CSV table of C-alpha atoms in Angstrom, one decimal:
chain,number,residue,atom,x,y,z
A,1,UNK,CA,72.7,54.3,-12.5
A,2,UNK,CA,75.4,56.9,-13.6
A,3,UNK,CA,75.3,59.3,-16.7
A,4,UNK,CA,78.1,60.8,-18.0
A,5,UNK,CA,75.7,63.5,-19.4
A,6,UNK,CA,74.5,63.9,-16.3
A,7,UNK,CA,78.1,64.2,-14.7
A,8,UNK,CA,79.1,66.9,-17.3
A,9,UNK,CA,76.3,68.8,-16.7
A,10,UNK,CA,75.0,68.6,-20.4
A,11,UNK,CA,71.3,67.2,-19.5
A,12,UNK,CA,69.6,67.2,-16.2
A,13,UNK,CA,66.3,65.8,-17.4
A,14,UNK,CA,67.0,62.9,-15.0
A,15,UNK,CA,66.8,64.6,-12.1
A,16,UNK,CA,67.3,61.9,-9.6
A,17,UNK,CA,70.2,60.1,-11.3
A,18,UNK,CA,72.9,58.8,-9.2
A,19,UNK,CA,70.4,58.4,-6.1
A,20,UNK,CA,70.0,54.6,-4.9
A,21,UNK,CA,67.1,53.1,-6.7
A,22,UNK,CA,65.3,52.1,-3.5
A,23,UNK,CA,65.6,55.5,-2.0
A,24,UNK,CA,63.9,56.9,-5.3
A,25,UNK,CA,61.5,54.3,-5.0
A,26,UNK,CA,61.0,54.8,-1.2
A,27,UNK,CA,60.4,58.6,-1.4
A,28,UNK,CA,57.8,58.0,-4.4
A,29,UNK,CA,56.1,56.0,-1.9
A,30,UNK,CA,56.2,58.4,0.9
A,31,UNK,CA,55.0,61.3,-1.8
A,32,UNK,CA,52.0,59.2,-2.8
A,33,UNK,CA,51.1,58.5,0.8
A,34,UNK,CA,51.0,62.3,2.0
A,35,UNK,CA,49.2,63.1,-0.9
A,36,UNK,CA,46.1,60.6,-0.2
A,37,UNK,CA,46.6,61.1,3.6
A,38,UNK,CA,46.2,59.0,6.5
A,39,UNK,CA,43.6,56.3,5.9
A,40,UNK,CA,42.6,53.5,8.1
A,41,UNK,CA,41.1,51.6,5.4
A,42,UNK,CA,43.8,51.8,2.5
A,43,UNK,CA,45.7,49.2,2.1
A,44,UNK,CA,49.4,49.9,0.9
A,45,UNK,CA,50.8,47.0,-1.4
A,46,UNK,CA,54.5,46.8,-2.4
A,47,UNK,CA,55.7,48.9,-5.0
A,48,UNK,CA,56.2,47.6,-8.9
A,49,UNK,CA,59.9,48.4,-9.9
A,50,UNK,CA,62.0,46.9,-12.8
A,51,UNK,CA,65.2,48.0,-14.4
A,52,UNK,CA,66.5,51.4,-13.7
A,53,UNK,CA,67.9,51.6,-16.9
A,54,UNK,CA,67.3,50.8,-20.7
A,55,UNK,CA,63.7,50.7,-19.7
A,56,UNK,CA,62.0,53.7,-22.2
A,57,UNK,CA,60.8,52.3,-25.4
A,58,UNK,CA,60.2,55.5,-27.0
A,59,UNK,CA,63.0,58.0,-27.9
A,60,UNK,CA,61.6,61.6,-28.3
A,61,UNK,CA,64.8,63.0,-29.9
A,62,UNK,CA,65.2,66.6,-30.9
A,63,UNK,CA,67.1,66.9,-34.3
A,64,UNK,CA,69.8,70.2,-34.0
A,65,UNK,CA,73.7,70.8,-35.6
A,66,UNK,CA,73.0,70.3,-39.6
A,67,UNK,CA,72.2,67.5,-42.2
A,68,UNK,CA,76.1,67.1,-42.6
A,69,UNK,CA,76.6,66.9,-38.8
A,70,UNK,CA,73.1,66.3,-36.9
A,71,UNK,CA,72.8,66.3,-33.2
A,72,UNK,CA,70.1,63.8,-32.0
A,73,UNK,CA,69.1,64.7,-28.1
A,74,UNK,CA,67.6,67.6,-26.8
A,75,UNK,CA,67.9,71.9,-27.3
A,76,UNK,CA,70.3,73.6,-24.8
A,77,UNK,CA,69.4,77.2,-23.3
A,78,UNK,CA,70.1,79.0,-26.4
A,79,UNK,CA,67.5,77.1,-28.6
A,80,UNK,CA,71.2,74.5,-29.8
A,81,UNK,CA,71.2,71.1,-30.1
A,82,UNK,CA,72.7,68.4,-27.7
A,83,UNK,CA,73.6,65.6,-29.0
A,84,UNK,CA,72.6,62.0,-26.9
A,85,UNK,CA,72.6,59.5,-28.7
A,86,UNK,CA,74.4,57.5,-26.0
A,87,UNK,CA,71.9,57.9,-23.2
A,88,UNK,CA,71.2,55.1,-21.0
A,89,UNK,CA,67.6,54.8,-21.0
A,90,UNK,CA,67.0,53.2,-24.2
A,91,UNK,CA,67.4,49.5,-25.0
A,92,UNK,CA,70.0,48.0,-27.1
A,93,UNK,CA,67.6,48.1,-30.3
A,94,UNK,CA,66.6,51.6,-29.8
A,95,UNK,CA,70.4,52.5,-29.2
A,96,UNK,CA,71.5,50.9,-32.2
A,97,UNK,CA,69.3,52.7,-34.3
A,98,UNK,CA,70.5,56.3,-33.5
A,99,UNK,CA,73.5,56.2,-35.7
A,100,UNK,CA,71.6,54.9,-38.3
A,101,UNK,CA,68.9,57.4,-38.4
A,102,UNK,CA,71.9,60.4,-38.0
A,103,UNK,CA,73.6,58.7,-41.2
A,104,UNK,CA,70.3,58.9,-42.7
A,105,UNK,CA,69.3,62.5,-42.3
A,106,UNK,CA,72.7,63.2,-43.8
A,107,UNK,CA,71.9,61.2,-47.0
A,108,UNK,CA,68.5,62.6,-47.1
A,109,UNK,CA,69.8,66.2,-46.9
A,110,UNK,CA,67.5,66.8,-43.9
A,111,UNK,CA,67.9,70.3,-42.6
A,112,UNK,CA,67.5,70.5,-38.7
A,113,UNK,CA,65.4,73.2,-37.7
A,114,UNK,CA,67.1,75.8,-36.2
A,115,UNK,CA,65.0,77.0,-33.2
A,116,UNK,CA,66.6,80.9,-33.0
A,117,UNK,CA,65.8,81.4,-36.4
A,118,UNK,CA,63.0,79.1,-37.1
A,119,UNK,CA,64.9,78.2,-40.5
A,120,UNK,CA,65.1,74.2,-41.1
A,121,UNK,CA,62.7,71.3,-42.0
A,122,UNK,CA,63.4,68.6,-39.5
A,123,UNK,CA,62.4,68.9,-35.7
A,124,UNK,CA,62.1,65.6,-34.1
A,125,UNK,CA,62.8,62.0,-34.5
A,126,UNK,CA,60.3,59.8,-32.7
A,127,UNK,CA,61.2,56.1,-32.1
A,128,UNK,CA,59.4,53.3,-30.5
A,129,UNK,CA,60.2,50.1,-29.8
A,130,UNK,CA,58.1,47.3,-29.1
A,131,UNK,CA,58.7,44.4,-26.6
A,132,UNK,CA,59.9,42.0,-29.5
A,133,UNK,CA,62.4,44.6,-31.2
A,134,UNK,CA,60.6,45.9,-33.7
A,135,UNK,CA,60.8,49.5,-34.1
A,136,UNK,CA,58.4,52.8,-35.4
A,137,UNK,CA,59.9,56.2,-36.9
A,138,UNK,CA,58.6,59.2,-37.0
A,139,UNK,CA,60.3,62.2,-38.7
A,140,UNK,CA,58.6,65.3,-37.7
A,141,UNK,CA,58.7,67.8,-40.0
A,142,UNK,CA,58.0,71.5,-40.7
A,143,UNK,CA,56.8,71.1,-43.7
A,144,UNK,CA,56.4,68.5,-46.8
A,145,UNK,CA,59.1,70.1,-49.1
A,146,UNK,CA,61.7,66.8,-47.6
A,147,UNK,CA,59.0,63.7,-47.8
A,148,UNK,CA,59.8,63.3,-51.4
A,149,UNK,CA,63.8,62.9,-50.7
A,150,UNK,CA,63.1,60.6,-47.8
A,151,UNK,CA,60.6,58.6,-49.5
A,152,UNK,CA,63.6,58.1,-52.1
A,153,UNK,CA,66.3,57.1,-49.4
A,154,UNK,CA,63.9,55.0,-47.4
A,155,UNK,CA,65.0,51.7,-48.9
A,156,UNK,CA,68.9,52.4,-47.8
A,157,UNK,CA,67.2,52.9,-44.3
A,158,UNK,CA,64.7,49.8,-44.3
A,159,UNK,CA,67.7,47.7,-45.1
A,160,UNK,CA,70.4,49.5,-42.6
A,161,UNK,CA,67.3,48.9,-39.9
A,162,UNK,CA,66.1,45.2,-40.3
A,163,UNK,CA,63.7,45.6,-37.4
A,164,UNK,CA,62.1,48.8,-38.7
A,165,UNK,CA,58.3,48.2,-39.5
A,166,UNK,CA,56.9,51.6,-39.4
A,167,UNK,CA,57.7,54.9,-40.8
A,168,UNK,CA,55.9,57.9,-41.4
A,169,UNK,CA,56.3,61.3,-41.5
A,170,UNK,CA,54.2,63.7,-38.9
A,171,UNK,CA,53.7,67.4,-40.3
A,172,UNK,CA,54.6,70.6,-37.5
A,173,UNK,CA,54.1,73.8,-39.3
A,174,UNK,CA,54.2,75.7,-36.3
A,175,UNK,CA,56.8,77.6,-34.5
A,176,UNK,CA,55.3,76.0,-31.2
A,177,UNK,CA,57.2,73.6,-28.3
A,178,UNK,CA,55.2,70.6,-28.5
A,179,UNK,CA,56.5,67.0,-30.0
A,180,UNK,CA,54.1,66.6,-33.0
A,181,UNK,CA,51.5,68.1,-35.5
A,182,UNK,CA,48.2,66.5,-36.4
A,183,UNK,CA,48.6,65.7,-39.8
A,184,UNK,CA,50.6,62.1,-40.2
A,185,UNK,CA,52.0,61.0,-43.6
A,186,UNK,CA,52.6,57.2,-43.8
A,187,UNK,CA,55.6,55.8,-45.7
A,188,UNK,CA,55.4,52.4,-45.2
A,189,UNK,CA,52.6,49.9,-46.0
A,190,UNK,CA,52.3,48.9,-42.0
A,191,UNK,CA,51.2,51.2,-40.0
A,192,UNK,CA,50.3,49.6,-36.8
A,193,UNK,CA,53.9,48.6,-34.5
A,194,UNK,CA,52.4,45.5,-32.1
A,195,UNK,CA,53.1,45.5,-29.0
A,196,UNK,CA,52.9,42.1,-26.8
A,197,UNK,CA,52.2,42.8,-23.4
A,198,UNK,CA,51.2,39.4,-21.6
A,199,UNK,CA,50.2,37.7,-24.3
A,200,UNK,CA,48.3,39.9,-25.9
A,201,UNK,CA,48.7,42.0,-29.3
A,202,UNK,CA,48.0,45.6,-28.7
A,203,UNK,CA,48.7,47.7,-32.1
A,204,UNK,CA,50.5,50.9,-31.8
A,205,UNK,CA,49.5,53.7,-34.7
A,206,UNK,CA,51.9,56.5,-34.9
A,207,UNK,CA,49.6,58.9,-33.2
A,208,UNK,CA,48.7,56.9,-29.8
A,209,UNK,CA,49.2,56.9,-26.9
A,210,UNK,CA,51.6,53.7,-24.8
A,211,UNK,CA,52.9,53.5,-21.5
A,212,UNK,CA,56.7,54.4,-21.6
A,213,UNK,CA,58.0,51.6,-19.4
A,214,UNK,CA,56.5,47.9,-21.1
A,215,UNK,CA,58.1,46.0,-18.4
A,216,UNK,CA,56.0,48.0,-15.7
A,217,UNK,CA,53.3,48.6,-17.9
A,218,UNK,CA,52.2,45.1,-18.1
A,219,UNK,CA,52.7,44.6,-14.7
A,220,UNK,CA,50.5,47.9,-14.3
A,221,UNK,CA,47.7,45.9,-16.4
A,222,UNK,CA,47.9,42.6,-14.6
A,223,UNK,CA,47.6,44.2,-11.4
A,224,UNK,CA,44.9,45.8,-12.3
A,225,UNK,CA,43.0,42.7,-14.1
A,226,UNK,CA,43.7,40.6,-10.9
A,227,UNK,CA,41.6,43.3,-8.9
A,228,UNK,CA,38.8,43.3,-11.2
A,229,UNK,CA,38.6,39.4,-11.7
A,230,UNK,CA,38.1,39.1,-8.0
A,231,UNK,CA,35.3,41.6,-8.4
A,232,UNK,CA,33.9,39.8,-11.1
A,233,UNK,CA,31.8,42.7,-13.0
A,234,UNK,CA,29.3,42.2,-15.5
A,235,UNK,CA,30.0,45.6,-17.0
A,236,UNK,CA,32.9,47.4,-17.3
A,237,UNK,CA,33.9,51.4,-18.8
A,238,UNK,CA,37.7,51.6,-19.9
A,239,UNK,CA,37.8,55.4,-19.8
A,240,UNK,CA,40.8,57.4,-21.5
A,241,UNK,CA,41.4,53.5,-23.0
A,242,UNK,CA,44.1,54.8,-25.2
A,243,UNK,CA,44.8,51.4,-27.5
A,244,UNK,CA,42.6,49.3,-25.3
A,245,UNK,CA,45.3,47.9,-22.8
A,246,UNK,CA,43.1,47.7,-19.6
A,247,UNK,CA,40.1,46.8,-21.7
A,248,UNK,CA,41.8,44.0,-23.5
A,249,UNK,CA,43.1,42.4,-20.5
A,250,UNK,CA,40.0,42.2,-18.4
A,251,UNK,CA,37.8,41.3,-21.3
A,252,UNK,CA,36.3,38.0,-20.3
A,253,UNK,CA,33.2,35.9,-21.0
A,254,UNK,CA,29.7,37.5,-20.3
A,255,UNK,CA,31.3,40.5,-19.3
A,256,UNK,CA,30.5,43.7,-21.8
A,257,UNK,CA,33.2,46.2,-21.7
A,258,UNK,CA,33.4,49.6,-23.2
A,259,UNK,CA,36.2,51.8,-24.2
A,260,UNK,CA,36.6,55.4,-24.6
A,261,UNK,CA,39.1,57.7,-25.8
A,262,UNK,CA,39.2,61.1,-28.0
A,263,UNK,CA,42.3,59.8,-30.4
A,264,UNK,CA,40.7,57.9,-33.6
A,265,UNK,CA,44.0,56.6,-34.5
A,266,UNK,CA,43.6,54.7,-30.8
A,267,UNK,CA,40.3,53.3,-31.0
A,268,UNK,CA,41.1,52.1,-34.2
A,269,UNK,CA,44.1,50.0,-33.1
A,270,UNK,CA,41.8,49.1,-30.1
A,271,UNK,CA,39.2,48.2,-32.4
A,272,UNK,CA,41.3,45.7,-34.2
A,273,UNK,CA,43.5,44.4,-31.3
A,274,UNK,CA,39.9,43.2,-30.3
A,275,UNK,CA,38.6,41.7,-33.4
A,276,UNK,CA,42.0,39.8,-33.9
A,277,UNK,CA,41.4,38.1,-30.5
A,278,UNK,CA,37.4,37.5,-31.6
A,279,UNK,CA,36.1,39.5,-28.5
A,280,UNK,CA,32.4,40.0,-29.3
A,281,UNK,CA,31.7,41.8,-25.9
A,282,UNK,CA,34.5,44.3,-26.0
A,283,UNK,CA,33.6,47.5,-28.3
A,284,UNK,CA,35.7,50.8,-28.6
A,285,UNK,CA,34.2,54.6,-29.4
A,286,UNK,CA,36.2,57.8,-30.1
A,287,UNK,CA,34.8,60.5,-27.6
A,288,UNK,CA,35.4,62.4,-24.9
A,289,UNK,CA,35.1,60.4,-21.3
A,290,UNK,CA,33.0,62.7,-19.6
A,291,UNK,CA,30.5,63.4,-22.2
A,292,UNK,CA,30.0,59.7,-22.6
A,293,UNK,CA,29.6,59.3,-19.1
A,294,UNK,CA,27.0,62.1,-18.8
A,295,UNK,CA,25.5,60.7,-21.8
A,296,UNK,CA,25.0,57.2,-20.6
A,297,UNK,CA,21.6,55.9,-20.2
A,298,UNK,CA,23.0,53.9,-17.1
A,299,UNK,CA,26.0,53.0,-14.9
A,300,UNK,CA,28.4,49.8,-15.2
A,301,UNK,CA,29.2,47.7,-12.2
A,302,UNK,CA,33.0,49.1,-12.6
A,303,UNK,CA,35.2,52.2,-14.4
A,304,UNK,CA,38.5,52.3,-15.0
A,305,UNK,CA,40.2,55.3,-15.3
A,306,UNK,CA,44.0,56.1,-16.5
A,307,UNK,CA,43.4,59.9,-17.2
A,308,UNK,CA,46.7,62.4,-18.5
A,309,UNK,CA,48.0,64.1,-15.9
A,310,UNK,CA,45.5,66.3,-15.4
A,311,UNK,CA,43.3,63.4,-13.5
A,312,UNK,CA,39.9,63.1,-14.7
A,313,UNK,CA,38.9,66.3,-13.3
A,314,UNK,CA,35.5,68.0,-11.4
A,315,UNK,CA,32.9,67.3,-13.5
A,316,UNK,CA,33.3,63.3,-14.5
A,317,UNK,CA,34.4,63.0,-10.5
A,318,UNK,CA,30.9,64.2,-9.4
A,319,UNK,CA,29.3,61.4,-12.0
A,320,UNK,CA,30.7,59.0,-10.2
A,321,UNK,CA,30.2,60.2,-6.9
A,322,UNK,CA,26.3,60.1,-7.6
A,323,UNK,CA,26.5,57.3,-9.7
A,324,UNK,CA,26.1,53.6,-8.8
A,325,UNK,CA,28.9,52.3,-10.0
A,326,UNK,CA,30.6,49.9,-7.7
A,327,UNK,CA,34.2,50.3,-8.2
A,328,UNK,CA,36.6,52.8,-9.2
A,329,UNK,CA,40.5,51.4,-10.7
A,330,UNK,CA,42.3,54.7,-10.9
A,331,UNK,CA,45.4,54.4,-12.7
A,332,UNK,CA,47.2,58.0,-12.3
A,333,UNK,CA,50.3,59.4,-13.5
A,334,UNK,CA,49.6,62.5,-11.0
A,335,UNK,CA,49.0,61.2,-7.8
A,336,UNK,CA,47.9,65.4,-6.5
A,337,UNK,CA,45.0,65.7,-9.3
A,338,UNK,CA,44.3,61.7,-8.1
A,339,UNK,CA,44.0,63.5,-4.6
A,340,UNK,CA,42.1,66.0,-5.9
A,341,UNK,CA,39.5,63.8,-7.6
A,342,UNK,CA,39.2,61.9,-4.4
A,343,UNK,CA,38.3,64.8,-2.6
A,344,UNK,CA,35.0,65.1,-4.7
A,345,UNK,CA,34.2,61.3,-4.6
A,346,UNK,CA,33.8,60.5,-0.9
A,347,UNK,CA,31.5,57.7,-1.6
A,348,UNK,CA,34.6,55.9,-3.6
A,349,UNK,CA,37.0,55.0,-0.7
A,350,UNK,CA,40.2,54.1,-1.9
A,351,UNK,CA,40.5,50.7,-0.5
A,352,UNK,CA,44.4,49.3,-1.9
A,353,UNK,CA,46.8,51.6,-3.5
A,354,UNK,CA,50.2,50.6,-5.3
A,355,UNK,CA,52.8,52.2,-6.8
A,356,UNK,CA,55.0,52.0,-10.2
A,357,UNK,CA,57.9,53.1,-10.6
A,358,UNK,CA,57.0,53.6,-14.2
A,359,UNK,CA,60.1,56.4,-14.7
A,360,UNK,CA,62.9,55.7,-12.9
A,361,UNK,CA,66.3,58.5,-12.5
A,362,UNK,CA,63.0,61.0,-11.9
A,363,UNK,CA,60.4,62.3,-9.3
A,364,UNK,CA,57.5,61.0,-11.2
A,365,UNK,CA,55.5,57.0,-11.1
A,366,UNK,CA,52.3,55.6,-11.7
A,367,UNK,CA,49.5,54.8,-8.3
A,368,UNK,CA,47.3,52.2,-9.3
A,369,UNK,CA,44.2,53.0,-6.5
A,370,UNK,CA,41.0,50.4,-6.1
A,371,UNK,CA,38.3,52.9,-5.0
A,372,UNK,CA,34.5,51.0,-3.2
A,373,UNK,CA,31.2,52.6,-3.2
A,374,UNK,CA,30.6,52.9,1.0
């Protein structure tokens, strides 16, 4: 893949573009495996790639220049905006809807916020789009004094955007470098995007959390629920569940399944992607992973894991480790804090590993690891 953003030296946040796909691929491997270190029992399966381009389905897109002229992109060194509305990662929906949205912050009279001087209202424009086009927006704002002008020009953008379903507005009151506030304001009637990933409706709500890469994330969840079907568990814990994506794929009769996660706007999608598919043995709880673990009164057969980059750290890794669960699946965006965590689980042998390239053009991918009690 080539980017002429890249070539003029206006945004390096790929930094592997222009490198062979394979080779990328190849060294992720070889990464992963120093990592986790030499083990005779580990067995290596290929690695999940798809397309090195147009693959993101979310747009995190930093709003500079002015309501006249906005920038759409990313901040440069001095705090400026960049625009990027041409980048190569997103798909053609996505893409299209860039110009749309610019047009739109100019009829709305959205300020940017200016970063040097922390003057402005508008700071990010988040867009997701799910496998069958249909799109979320997010306008994140400083502060509420806009909502009532874009609640007035939403209409123009509901009809330039046919495949728009969600909007709402996220409040950021602080000077701080993070995407998103706590506080969401919805503008549209729906408020859950769905996202079919093999066959099955999982429902995005403005504040969860989804894989960036659908094509590899559903192969990330089928290789998962292959594992576990030819373990056959009675019991399983989806741990840091987000919407319920591994939970909801290896739900299955006369198996109970549990899934945790601290976002309520998650379990709440989780909770309904569930009841739409009448699963009566798969239930969702808002909470924190390892205080539920401590709490339990006993152990499933299997956990699953997919932690933030963070892995799931000391404390839950020593549960395990004395507990009896069976099997570990450790899906890991970090592959040194999975390392880590092995380290204090050496009852859980990592038995098959795999990785996804879930962000191609960069250094980083997802290791899917199958860990048995020895």
């Amino acid at each position: 893949m080539r980017c002429a953003y890249f070539d003029a030296g206006v945004c390096r946040s790929c930094t592997w573009m222009g490198r062979p796909h394979g080779e990328q691929v190849a060294d992720k491997e070889r990464h992963c495996a120093d990592l986790l270190g030499e083990r005779a029992d580990l067995r290596w399966l290929p690695p999940v790639t798809g397309r090195e381009s147009r693959y993101r389905n979310k747009a995190k897109m930093v709003v500079g220049g002015s309501a006249e002229h906005p920038r759409l992109g990313i901040l440069d060194a001095g705090g400026r905006g960049i625009d990027l509305q041409g980048c190569g990662l997103y798909p053609g929906t996505l893409a299209a809807s860039f110009p749309l949205l610019a047009a739109f912050v100019t009829r709305a009279n959205l300020t940017p916020y200016d970063v040097p001087t922390r003057t402005g209202e508008l700071k990010n424009l988040l867009v997701t789009q799910s496998p069958d086009g249909e799109l979320m927006v997010r306008f994140v704002l400083r502060s509420q004094e806009p909502v009532a002008r874009i609640r007035k020009h939403l209409p123009w953008l509901l009809d330039a955007v046919p495949q728009l379903r969600v909007v709402s507005v996220n409040l950021l009151p602080d000077h701080r470098a993070v995407l998103e506030g706590d506080r969401e304001i919805p503008l549209t009637e729906t408020q859950m995007l769905r996202m079919r990933v093999n066959g099955i409706d999982l429902h995005l709500r403005p504040q969860s959390f989804f894989q960036t890469n659908t094509e590899v994330a559903a192969a990330l969840y089928r290789h998962a629920t292959s594992w576990v079907e030819e373990l056959a568990p009675a019991s399983v814990w989806d741990l840091y569940c987000g919407v319920g994506g591994f939970a909801l794929h290896v739900a299955a009769p006369g198996r109970e399944v549990v899934g945790i996660e601290t976002s309520v706007e998650a379990i709440a999608s989780a909770t309904q992607s569930a009841s739409a598919r009448g699963l009566s043995g798969v239930r969702f709880a808002a909470g924190d992973a390892t205080q539920f673990a401590l709490a339990a009164e006993s152990a499933p057969e299997l956990v699953i894991v997919n932690p933030p980059r963070r892995g799931i750290g000391d404390e839950l890794s020593r549960w395990l480790e004395d507990s009896d669960v069976r099997h570990v699946v450790y899906s890991s965006c970090n592959a040194a804090s999975l390392a880590r965590d092995l380290a204090m689980m050496p009852s859980l042998r990592p038995r098959r590993a795999q990785v996804l390239d879930m962000f191609p053009q960069t250094p980083h991918y997802e290791v899917l690891t199958l860990l048995e009690r020895v």
